[in-house]
PDB file of C-alpha atoms in Angstrom:
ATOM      1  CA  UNK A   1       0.000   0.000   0.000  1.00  0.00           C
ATOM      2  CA  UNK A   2       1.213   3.683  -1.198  1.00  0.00           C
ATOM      3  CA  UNK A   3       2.378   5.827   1.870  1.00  0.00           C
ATOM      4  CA  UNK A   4       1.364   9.275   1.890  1.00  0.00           C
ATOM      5  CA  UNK A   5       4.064  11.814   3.418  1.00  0.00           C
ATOM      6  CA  UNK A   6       3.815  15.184   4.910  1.00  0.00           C
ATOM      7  CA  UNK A   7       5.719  17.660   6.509  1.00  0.00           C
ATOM      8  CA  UNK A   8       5.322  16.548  10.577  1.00  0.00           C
ATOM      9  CA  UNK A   9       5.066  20.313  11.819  1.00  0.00           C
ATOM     10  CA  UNK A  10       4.875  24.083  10.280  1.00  0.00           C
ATOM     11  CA  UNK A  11       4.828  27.163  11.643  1.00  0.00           C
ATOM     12  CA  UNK A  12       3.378  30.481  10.411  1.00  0.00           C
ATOM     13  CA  UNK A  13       3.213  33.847  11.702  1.00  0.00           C
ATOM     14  CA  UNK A  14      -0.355  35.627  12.247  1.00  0.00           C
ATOM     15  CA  UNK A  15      -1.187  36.922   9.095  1.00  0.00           C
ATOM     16  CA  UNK A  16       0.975  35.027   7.110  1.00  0.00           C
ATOM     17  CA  UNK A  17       0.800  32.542   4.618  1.00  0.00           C
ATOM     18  CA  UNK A  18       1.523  28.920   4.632  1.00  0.00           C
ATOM     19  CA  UNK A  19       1.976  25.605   1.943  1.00  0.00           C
ATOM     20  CA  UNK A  20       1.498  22.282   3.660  1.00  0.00           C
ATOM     21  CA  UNK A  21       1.762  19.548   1.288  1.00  0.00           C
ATOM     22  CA  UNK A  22       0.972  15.514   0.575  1.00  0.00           C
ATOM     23  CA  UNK A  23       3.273  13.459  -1.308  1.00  0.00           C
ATOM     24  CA  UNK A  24       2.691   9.583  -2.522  1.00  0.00           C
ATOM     25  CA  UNK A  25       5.311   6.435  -2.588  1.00  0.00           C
ATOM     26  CA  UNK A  26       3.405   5.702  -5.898  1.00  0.00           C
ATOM     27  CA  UNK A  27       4.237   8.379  -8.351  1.00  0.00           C
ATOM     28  CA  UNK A  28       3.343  12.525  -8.544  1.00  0.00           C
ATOM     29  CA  UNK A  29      -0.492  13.078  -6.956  1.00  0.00           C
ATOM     30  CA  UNK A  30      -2.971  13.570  -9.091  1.00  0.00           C
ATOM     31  CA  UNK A  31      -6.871  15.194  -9.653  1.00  0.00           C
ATOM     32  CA  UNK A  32      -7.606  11.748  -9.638  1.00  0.00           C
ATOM     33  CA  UNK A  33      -6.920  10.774  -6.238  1.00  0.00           C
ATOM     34  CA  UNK A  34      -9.238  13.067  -5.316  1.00  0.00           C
ATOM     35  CA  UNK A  35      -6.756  14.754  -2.224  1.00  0.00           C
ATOM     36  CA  UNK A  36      -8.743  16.000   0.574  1.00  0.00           C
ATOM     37  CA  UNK A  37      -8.085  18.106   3.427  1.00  0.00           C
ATOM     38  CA  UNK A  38      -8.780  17.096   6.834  1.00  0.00           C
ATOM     39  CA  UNK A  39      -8.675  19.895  10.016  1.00  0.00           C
ATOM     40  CA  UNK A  40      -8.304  18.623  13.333  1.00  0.00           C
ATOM     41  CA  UNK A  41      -8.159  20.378  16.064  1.00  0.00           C
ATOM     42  CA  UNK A  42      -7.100  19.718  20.089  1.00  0.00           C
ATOM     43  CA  UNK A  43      -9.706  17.321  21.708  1.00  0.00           C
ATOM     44  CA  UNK A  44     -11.727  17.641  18.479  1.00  0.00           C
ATOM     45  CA  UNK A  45     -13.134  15.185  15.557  1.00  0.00           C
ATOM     46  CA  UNK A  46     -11.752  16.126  11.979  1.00  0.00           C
ATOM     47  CA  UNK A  47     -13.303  18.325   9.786  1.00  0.00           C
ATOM     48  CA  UNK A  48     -13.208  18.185   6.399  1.00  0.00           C
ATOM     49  CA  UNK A  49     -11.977  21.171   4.478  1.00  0.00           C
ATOM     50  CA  UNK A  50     -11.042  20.639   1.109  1.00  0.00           C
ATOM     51  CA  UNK A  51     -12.530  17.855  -1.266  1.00  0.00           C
ATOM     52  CA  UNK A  52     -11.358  16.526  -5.051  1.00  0.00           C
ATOM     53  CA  UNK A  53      -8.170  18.950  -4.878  1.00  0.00           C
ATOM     54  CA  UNK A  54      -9.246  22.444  -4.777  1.00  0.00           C
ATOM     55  CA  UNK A  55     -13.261  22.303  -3.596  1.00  0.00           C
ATOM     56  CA  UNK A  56     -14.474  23.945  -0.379  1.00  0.00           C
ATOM     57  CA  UNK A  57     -17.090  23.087   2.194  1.00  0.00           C
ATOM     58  CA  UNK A  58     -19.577  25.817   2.671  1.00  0.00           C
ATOM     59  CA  UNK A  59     -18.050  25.900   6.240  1.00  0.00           C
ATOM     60  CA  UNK A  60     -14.372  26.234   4.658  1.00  0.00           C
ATOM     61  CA  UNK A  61     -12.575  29.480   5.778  1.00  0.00           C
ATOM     62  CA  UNK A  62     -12.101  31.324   2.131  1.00  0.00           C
ATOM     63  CA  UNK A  63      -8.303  31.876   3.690  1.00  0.00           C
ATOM     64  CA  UNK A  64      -7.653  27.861   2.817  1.00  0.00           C
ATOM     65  CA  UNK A  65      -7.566  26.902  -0.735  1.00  0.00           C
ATOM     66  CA  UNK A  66      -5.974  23.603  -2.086  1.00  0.00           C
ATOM     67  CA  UNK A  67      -4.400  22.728  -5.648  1.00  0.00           C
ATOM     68  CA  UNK A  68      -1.303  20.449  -6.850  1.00  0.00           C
ATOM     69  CA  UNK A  69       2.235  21.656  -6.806  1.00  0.00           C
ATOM     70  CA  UNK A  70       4.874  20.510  -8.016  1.00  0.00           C
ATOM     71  CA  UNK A  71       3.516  16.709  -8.262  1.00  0.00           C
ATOM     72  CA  UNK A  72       2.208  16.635  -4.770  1.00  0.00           C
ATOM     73  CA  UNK A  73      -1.646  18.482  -3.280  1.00  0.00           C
ATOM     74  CA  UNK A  74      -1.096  21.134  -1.166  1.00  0.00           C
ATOM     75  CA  UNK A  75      -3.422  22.940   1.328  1.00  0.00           C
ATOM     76  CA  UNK A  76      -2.287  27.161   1.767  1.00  0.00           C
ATOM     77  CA  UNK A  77      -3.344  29.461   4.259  1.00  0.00           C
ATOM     78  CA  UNK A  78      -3.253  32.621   3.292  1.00  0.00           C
ATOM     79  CA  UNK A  79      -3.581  35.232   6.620  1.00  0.00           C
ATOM     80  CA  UNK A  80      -3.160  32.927   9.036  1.00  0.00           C
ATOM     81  CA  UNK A  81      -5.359  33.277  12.104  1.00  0.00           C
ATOM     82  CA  UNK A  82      -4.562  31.957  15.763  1.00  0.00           C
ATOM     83  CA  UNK A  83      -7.622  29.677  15.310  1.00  0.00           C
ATOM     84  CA  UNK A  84      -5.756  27.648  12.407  1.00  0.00           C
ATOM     85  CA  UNK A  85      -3.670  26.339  14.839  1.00  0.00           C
ATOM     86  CA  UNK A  86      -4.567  22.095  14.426  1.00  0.00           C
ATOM     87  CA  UNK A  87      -3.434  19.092  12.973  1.00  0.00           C
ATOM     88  CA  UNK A  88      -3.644  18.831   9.221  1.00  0.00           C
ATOM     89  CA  UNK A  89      -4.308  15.676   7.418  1.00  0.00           C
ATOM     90  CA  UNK A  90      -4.615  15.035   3.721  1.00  0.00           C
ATOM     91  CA  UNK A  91      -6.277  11.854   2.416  1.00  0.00           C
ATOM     92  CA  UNK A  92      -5.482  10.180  -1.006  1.00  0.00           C
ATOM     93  CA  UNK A  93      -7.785   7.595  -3.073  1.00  0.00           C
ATOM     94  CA  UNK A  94      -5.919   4.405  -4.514  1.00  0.00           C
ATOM     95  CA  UNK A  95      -7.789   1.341  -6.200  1.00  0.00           C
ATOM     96  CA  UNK A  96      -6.882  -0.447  -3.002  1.00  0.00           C
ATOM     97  CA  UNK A  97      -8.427   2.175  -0.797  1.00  0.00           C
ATOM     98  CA  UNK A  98      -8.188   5.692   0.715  1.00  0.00           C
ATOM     99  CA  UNK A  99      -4.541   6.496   2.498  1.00  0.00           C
ATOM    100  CA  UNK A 100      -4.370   9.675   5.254  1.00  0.00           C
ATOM    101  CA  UNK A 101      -1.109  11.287   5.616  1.00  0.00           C
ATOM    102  CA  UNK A 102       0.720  11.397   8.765  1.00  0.00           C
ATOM    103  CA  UNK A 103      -0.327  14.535   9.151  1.00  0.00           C
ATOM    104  CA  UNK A 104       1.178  18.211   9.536  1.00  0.00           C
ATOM    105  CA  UNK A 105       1.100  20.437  12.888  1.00  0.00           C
ATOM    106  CA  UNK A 106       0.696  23.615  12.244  1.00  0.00           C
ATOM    107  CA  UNK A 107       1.637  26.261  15.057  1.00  0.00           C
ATOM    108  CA  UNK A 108       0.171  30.012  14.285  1.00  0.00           C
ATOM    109  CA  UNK A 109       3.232  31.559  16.352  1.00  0.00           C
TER     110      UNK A 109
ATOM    111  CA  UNK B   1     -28.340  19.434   9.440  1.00  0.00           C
ATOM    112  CA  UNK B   2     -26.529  16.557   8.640  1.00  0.00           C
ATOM    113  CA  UNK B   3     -25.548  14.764  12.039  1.00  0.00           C
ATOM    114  CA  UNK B   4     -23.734  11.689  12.807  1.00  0.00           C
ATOM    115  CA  UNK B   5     -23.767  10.523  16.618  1.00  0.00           C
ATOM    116  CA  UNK B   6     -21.535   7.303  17.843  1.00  0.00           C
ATOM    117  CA  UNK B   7     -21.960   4.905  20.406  1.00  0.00           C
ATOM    118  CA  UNK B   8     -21.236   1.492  21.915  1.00  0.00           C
ATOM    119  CA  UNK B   9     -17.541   2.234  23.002  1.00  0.00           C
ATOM    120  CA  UNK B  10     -16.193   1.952  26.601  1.00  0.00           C
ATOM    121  CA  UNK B  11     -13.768  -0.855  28.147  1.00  0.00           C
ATOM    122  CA  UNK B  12     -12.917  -3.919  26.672  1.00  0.00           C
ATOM    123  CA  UNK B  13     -10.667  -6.969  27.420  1.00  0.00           C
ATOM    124  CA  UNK B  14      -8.278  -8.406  24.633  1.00  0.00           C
ATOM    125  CA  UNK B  15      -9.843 -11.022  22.880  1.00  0.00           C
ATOM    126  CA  UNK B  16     -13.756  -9.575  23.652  1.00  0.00           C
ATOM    127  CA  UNK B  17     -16.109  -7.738  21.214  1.00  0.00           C
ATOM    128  CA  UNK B  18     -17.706  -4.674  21.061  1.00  0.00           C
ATOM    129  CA  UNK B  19     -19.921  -3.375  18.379  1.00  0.00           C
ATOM    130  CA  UNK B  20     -20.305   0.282  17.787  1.00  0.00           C
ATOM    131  CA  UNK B  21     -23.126   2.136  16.296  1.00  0.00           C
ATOM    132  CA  UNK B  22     -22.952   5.254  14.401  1.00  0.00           C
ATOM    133  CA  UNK B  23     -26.734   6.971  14.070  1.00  0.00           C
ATOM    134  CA  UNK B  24     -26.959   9.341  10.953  1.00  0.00           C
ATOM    135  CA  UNK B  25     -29.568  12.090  10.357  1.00  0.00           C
ATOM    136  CA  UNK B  26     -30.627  15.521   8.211  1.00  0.00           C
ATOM    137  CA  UNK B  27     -28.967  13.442   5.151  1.00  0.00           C
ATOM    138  CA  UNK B  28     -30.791  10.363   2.734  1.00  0.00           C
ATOM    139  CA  UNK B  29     -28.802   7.855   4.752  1.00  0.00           C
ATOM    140  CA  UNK B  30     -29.361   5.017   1.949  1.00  0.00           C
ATOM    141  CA  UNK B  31     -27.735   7.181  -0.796  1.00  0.00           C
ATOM    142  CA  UNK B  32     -24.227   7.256   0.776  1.00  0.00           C
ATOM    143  CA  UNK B  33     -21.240   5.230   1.581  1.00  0.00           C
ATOM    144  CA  UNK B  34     -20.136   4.989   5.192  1.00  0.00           C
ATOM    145  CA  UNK B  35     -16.646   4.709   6.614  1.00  0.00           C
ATOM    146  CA  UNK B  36     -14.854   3.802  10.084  1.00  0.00           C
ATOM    147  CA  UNK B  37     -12.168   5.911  11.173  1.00  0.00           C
ATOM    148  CA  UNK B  38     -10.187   5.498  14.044  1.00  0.00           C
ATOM    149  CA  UNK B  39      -6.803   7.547  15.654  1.00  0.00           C
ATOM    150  CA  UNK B  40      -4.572   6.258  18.552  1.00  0.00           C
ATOM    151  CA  UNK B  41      -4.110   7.760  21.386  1.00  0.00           C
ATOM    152  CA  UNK B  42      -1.827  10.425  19.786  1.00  0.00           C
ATOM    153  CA  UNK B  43      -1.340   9.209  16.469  1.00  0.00           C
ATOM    154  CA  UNK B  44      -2.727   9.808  13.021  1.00  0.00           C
ATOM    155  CA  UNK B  45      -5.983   8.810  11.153  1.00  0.00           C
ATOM    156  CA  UNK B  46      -6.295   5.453  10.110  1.00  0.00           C
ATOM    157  CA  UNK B  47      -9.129   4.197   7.481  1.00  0.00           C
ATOM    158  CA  UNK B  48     -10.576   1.522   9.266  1.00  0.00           C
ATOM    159  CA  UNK B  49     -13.630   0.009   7.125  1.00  0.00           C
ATOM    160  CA  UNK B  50     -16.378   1.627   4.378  1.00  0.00           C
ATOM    161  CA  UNK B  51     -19.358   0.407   3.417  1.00  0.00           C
ATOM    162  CA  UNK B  52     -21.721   0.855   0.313  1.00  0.00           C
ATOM    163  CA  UNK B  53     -24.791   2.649   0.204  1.00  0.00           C
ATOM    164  CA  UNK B  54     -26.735  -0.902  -0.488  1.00  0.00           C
ATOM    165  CA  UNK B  55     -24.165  -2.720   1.710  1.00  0.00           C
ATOM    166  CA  UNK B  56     -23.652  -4.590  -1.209  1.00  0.00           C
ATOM    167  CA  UNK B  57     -19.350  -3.372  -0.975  1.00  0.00           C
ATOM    168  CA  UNK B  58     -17.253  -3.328   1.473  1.00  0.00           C
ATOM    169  CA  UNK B  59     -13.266  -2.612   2.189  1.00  0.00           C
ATOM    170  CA  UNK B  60     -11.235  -3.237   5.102  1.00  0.00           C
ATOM    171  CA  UNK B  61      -8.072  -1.789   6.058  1.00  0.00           C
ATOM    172  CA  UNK B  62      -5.516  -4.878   6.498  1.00  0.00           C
ATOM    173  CA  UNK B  63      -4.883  -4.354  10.510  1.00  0.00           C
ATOM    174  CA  UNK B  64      -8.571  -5.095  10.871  1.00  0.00           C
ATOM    175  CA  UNK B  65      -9.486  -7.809   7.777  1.00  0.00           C
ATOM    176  CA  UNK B  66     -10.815 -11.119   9.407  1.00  0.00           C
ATOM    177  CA  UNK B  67     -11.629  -9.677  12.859  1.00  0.00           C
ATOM    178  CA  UNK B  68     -13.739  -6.303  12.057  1.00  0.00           C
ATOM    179  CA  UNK B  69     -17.393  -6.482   9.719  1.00  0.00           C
ATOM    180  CA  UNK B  70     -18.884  -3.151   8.656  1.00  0.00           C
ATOM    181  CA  UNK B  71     -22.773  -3.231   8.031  1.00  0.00           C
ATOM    182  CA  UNK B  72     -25.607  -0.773   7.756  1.00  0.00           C
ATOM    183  CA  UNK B  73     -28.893  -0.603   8.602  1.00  0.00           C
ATOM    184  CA  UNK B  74     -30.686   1.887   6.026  1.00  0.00           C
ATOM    185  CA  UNK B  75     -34.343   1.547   7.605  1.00  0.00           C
ATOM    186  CA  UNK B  76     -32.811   2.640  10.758  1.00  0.00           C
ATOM    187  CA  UNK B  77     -30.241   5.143   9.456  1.00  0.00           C
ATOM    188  CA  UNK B  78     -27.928   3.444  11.464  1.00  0.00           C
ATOM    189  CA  UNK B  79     -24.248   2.420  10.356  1.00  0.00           C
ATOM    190  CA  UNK B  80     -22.309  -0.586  12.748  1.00  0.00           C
ATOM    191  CA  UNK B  81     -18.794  -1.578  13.365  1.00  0.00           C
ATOM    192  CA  UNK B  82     -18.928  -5.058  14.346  1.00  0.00           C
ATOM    193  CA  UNK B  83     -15.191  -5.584  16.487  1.00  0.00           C
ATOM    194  CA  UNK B  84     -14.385  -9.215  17.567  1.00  0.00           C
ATOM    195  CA  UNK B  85     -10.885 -10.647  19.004  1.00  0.00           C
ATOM    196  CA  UNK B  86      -9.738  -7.124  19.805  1.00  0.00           C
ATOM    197  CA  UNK B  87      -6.422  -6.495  20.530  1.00  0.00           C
ATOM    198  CA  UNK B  88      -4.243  -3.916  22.593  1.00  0.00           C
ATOM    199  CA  UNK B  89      -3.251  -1.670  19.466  1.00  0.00           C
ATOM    200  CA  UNK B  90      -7.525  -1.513  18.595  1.00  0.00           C
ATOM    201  CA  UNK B  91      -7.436   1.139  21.521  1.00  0.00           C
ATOM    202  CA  UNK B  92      -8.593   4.604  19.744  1.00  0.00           C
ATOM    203  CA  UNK B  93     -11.453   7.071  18.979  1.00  0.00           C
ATOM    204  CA  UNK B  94     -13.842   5.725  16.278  1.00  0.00           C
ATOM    205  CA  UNK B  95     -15.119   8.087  14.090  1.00  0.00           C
ATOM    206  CA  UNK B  96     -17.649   7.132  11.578  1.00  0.00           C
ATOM    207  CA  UNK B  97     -17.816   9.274   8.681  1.00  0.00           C
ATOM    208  CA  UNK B  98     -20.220   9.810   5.068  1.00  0.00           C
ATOM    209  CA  UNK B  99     -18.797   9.523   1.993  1.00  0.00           C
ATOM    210  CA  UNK B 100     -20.000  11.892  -0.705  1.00  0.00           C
ATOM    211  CA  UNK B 101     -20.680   9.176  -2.956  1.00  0.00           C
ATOM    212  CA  UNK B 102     -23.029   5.838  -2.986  1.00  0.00           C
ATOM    213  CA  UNK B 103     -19.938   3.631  -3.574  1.00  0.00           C
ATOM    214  CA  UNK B 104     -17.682   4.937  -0.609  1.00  0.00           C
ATOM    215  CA  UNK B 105     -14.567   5.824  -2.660  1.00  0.00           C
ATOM    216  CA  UNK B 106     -14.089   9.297  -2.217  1.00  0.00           C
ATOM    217  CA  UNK B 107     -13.795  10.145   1.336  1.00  0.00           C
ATOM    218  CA  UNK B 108     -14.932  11.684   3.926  1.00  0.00           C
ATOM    219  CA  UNK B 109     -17.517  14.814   4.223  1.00  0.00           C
ATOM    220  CA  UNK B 110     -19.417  15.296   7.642  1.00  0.00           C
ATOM    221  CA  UNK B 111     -17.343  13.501  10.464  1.00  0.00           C
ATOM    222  CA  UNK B 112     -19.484  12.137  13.711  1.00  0.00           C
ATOM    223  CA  UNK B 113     -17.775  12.685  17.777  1.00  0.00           C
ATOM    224  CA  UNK B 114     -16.384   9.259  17.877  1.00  0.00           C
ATOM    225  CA  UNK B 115     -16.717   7.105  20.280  1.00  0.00           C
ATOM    226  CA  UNK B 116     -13.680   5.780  22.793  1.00  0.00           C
ATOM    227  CA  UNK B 117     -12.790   2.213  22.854  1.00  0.00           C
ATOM    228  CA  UNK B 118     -10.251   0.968  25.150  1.00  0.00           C
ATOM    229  CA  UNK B 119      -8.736  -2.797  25.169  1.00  0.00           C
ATOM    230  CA  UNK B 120      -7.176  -3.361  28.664  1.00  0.00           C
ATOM    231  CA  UNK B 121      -7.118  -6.578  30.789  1.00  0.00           C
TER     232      UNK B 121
END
């Protein structure tokens, strides 16, 4: 099974802006694996944020968007706020199944 | 709204079962796929199990194959994690989760609680 890899911990300034990304063992990422974007924050369940690459929720913060770069999906913030603080997971689909990243902890600092 | 509320977790020996229950609402439960979820105390997300919207399909992630059955109950809205011979490393939050599509093989849109289960002797 493909491994999905991404950065263990970021840190932005308030305001600032931010690229977390999700790699694959199997090759570049692609539209479709349908990459999703998965918040999490302390002592909370996930929320999902982005959907099939670039899509947002009606309850997604305009300040996220998602795309591909450079062969991998990434997730940027753009004017970070203290509140986007949280454990970021991305989530690729493979004919054997759907893979989560690791995950990426982001610290608004 | 679309709502998704867990139960059945608590306590468990190694070796026991436990079957969790994940009620859905606000959505047309029968026109989605379902999936298990579950993260270690501390650790990642881990796709555990999705199911179908007819029940008809379902995939298991290999840690759980043989020992875990996903099933749904669409005239109760319900979806059900059925756990048998669980072991030590089965300790984590369940989260069940709807797919945006009937087959399950997208991912995951509205996210319930999750419910704590916790193999100890």
């Amino acid at each position: 099974q493909a491994v999905v890899t991404q950065e263990p911990s970021l840190t932005v300034s308030p305001g600032g802006t931010v690229t977390l990304t999700c790699g694959s063992s199997a090759g570049a990422v692609t539209s479709g694996q349908d990459p999703y974007w998965i918040q999490q924050k302390p002592g909370q369940a996930p929320r999902t944020l982005i959907y099939d690459t670039t899509n947002k929720h009606s309850w997604t913060p305009a300040r996220f968007s998602g795309s591909l770069l450079g062969g991998k999906a990434a997730l940027t913030l753009s004017g970070a706020q203290p509140e986007d603080e949280a454990d970021y997971y991305c989530l690729l689909s493979y004919s054997g199944g759907q893979v989560f990243g690791g995950g990426t902890k982001l610290t608004v600092l | 709204q679309v709502q998704l509320v867990e139960s059945g977790g608590g306590v468990v020996q190694p070796g026991r079962s436990r079957r969790l229950s994940c009620a859905a609402s606000g959505f047309t439960f029968s026109n989605y796929g379902m999936h298990w979820v579950r993260q270690a105390p501390g650790k990642g997300l881990e796709c555990v199990a999705v199911i179908s919207y007819d029940g008809n399909n379902k995939f298991y992630a290999d840690s759980v194959k043989g020992r875990f059955t996903i099933s749904r109950d669409n005239s109760k809205n319900t979806l059900y994690l059925q756990m048998n011979s669980l072991r030590i490393e089965d300790t984590a939050v369940y989260y069940c989760a709807k797919d945006p599509s009937k087959e399950g093989g997208y991912g995951m849109d509205v996210w319930g609680q999750g419910t704590t289960v916790t193999v100890s002797s």
